[in-house]
PDB file of C-alpha atoms in Angstrom:
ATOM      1  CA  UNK A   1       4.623  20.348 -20.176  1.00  0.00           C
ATOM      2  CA  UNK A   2       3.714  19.340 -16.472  1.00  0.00           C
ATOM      3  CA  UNK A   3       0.064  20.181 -17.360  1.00  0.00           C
ATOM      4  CA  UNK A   4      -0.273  18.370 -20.381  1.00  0.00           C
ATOM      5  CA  UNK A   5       1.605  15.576 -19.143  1.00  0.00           C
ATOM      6  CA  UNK A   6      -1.582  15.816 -16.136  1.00  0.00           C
ATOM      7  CA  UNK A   7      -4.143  15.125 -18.785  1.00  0.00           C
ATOM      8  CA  UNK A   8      -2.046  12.208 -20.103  1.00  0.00           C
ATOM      9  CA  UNK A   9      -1.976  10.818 -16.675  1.00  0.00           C
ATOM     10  CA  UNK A  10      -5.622  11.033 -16.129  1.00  0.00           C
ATOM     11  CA  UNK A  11      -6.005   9.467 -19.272  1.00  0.00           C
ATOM     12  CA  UNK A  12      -4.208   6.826 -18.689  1.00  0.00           C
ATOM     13  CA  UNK A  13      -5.615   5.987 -14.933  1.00  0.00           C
ATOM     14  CA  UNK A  14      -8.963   6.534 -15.745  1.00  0.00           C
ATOM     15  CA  UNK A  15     -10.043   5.390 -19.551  1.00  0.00           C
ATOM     16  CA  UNK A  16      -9.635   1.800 -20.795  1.00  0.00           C
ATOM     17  CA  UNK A  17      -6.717   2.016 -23.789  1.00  0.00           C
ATOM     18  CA  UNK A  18      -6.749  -1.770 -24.212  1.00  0.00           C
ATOM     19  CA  UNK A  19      -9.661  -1.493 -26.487  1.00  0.00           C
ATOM     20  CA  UNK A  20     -12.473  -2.140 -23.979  1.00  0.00           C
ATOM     21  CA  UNK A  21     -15.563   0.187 -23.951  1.00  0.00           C
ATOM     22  CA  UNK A  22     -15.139   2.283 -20.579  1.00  0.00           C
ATOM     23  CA  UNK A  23     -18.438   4.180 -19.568  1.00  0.00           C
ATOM     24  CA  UNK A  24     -17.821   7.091 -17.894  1.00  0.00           C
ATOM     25  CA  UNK A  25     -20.379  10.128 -17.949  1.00  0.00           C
ATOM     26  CA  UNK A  26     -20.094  13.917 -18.643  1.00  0.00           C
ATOM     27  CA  UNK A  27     -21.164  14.236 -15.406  1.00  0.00           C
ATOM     28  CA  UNK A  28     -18.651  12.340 -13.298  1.00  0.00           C
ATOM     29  CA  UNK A  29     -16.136  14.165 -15.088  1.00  0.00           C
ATOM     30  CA  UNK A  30     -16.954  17.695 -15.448  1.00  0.00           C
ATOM     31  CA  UNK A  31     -17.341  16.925 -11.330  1.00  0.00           C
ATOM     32  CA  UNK A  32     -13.922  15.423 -11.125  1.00  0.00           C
ATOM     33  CA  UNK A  33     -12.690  18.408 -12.732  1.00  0.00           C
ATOM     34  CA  UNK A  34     -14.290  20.663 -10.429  1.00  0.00           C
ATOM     35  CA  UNK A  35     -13.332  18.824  -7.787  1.00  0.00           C
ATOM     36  CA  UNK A  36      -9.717  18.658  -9.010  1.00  0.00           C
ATOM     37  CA  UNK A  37     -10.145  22.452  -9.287  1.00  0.00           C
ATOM     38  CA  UNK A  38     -11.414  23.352  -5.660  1.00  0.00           C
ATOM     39  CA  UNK A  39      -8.533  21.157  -4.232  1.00  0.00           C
ATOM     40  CA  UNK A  40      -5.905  23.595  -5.369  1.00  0.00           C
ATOM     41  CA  UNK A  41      -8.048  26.781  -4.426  1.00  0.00           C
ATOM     42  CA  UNK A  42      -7.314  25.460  -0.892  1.00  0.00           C
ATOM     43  CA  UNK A  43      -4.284  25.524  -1.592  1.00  0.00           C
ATOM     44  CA  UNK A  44      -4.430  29.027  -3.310  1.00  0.00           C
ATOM     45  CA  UNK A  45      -6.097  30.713   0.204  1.00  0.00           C
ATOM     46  CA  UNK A  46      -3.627  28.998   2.464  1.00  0.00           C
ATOM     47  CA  UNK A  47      -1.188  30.957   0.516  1.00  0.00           C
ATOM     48  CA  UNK A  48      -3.112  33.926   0.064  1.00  0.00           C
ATOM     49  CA  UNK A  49      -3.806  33.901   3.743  1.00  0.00           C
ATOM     50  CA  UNK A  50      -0.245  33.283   4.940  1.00  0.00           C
ATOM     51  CA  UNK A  51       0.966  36.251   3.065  1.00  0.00           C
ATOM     52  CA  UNK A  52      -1.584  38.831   4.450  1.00  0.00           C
ATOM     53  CA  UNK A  53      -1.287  40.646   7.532  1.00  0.00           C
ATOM     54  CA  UNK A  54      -3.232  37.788   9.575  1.00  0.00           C
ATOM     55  CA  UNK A  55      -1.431  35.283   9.104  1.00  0.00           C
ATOM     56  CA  UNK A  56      -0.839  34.281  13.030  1.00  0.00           C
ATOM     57  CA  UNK A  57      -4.710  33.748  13.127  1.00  0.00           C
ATOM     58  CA  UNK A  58      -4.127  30.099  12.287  1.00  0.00           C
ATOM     59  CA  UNK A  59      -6.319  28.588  14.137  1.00  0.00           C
ATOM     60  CA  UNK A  60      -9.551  31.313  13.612  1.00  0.00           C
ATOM     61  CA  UNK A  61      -9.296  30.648   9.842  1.00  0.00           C
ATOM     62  CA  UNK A  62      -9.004  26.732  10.306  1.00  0.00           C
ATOM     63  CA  UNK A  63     -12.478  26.752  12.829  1.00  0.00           C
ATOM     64  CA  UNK A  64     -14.249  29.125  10.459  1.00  0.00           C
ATOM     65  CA  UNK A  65     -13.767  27.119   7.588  1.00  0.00           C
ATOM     66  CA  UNK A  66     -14.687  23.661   9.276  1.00  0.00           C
ATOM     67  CA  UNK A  67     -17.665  25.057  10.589  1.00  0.00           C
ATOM     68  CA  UNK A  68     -18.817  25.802   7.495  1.00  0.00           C
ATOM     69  CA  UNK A  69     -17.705  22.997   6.023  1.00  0.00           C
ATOM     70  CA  UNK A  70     -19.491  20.882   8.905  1.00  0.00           C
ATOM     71  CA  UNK A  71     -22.914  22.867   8.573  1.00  0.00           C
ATOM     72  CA  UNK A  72     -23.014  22.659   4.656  1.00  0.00           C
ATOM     73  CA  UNK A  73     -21.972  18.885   4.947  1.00  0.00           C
ATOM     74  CA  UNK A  74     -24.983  18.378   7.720  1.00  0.00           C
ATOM     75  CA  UNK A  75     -27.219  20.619   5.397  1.00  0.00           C
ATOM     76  CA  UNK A  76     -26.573  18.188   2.681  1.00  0.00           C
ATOM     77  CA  UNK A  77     -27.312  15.189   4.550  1.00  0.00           C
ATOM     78  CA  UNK A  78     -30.394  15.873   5.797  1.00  0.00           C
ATOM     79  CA  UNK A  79     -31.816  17.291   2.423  1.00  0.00           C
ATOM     80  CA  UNK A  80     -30.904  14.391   0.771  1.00  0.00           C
ATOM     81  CA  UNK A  81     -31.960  11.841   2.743  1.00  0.00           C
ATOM     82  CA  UNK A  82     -35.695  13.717   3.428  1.00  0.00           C
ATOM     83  CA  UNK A  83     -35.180  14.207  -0.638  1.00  0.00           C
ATOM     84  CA  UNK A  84     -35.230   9.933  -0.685  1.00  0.00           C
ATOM     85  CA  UNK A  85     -38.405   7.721  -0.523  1.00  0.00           C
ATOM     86  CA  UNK A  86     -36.258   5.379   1.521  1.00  0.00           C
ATOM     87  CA  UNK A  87     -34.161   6.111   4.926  1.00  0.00           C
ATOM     88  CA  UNK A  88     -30.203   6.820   3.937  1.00  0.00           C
ATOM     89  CA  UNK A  89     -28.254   4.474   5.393  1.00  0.00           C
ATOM     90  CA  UNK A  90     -27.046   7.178   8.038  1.00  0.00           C
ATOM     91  CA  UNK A  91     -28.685   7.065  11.068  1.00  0.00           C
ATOM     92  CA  UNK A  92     -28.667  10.251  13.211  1.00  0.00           C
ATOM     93  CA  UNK A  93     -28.853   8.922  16.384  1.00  0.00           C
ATOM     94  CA  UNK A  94     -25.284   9.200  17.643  1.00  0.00           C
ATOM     95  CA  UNK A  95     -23.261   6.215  18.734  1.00  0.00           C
ATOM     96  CA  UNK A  96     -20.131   6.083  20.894  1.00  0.00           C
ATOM     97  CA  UNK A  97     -17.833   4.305  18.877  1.00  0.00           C
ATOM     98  CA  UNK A  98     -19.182   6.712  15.905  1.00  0.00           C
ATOM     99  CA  UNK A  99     -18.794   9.739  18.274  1.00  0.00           C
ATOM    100  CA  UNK A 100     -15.670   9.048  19.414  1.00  0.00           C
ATOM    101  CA  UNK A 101     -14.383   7.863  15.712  1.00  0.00           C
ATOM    102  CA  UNK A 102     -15.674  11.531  14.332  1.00  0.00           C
ATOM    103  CA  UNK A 103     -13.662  13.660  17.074  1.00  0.00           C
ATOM    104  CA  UNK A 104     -10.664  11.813  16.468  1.00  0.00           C
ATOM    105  CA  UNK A 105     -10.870  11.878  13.154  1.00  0.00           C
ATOM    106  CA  UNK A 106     -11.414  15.973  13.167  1.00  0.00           C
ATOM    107  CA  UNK A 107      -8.318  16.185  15.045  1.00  0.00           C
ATOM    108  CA  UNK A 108      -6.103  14.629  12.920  1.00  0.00           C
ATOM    109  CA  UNK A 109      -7.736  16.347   9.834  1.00  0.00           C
ATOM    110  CA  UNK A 110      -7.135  19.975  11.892  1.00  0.00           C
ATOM    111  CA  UNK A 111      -3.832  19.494  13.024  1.00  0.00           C
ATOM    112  CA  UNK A 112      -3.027  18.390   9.441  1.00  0.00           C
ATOM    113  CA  UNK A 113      -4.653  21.159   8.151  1.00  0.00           C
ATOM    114  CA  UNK A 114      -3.144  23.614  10.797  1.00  0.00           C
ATOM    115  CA  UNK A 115       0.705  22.529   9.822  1.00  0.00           C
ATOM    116  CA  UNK A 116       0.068  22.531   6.289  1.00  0.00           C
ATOM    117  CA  UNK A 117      -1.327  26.094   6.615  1.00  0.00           C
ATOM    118  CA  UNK A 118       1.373  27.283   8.617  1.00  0.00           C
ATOM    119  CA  UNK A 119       4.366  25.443   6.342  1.00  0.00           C
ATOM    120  CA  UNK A 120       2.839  26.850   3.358  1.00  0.00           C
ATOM    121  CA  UNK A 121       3.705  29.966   4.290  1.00  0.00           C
ATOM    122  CA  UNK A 122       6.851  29.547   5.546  1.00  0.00           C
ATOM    123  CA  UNK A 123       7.639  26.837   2.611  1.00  0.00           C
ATOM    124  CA  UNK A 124       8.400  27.983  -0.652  1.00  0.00           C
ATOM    125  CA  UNK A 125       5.162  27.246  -2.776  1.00  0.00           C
ATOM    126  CA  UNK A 126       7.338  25.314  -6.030  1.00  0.00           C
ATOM    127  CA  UNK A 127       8.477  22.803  -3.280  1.00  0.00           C
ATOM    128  CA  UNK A 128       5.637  22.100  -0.684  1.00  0.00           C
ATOM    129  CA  UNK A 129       2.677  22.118  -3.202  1.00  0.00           C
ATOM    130  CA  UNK A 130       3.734  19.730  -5.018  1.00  0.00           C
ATOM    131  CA  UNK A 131       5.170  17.473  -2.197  1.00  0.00           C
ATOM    132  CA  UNK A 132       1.966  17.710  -0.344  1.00  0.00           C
ATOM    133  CA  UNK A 133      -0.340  16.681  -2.477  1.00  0.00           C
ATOM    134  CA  UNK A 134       2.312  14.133  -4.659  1.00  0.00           C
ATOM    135  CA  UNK A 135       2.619  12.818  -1.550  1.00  0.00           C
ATOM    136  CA  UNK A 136      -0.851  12.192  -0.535  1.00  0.00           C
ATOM    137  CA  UNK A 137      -1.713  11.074  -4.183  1.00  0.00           C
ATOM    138  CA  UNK A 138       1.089   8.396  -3.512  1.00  0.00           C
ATOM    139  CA  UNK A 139       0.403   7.471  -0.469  1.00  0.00           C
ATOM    140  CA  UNK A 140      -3.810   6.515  -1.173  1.00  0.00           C
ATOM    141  CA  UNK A 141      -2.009   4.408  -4.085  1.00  0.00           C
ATOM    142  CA  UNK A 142       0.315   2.730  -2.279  1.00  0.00           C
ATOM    143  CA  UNK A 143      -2.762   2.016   0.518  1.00  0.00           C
ATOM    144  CA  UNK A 144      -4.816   0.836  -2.215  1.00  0.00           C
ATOM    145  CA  UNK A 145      -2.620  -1.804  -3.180  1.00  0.00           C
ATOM    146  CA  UNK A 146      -1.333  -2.815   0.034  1.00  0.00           C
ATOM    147  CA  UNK A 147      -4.221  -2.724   1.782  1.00  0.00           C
ATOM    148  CA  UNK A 148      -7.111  -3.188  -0.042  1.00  0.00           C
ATOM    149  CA  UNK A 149      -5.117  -5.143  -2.656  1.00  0.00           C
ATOM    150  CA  UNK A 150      -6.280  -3.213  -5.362  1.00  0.00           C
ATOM    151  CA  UNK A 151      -4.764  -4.589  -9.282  1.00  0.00           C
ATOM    152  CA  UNK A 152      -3.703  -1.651 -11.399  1.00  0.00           C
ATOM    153  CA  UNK A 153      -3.379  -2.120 -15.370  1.00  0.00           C
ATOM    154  CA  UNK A 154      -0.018  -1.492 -16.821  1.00  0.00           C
ATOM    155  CA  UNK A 155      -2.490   1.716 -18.269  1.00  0.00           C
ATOM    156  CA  UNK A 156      -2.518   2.483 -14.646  1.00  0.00           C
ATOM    157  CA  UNK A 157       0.493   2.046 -13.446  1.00  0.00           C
ATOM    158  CA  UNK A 158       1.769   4.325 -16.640  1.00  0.00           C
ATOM    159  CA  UNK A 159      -0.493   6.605 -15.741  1.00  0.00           C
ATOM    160  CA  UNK A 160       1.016   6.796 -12.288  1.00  0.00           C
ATOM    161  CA  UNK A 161       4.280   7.266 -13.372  1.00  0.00           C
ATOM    162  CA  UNK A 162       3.290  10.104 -15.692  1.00  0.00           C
ATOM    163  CA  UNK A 163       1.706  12.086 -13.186  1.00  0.00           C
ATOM    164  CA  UNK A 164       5.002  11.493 -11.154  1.00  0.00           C
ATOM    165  CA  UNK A 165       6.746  12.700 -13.822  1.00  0.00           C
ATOM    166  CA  UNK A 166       4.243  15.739 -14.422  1.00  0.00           C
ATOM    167  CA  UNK A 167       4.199  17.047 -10.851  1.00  0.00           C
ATOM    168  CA  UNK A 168       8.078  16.978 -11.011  1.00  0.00           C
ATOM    169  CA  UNK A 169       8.127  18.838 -14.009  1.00  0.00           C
ATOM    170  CA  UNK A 170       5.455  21.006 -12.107  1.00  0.00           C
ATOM    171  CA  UNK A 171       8.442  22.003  -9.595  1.00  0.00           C
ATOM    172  CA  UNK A 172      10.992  22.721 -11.930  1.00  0.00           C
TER     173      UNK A 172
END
């Protein structure tokens, strides 16, 4: 029920139901999905690797994956923008403010990282899955409107409240 309820919810947040023509490709969705599905592998290996023998090598895990993640990322960049007529907007000369702006920010995305790997094994998965990334999916809303005062639909804000309602039912 919590999955199907997960579709509704996308539904609802994502396609126009007041009769309006919505154009959304193949593409951007069959990549949503994927990305949808790689964001809860993550969460699959943090449990995986908190219930294996090496468990207390936190921190080795965390730098091996970020270092691939940083040299893929760079890979990416650089084919891409040599793959463009044009300059990307990026400019690869580093800046201090930029500098400074990237360290802090891989701090904050490691320690985060580190105490969510940690608490998911020491968590019961039914309860911190769930509250994790609810949480996170609640929190970007609640930015988005505050912040960036972003209008949701009534479509949207019932699709909100469905996926509420599905990852609860994803708990029980």
């Amino acid at each position: 029920a919590g999955i199907a309820l997960m579709l509704v919810s996308v539904f609802l947040s994502v396609f126009k139901t007041d009769g309006g023509e919505r154009k959304t490709s193949f593409i951007w969705l069959a990549l949503s999905l994927l990305a949808m599905l790689f964001s809860g592998l993550i969460g699959v290996m943090q449990k995986i690797h908190q219930s294996s023998e090496h468990k207390g090598e936190l921190l080795a895990f965390l730098i091996v994956a970020f270092v691939i993640s940083a040299v893929y990322s760079a890979a990416a960049a650089i084919y891409y923008d040599k793959k463009r007529d044009i300059r990307c907007t990026l400019d690869f000369r580093p800046r201090h403010q930029l500098i400074w702006m990237a360290a802090v920010s891989g701090v904050c995305i490691a320690l985060a990282n580190q105490i969510n790997l940690y608490l998911s094994g020491v968590m019961e998965s039914i309860v911190f899955f769930p509250v994790v990334n609810g949480a996170g999916l609640l929190l970007s809303i609640i930015a988005s409107v505050v912040f960036l005062h972003e209008r949701l639909s009534k479509s949207r804000w019932a699709g909100i409240a469905v996926g509420c309602a599905a990852v609860a039912l994803l708990c029980i």
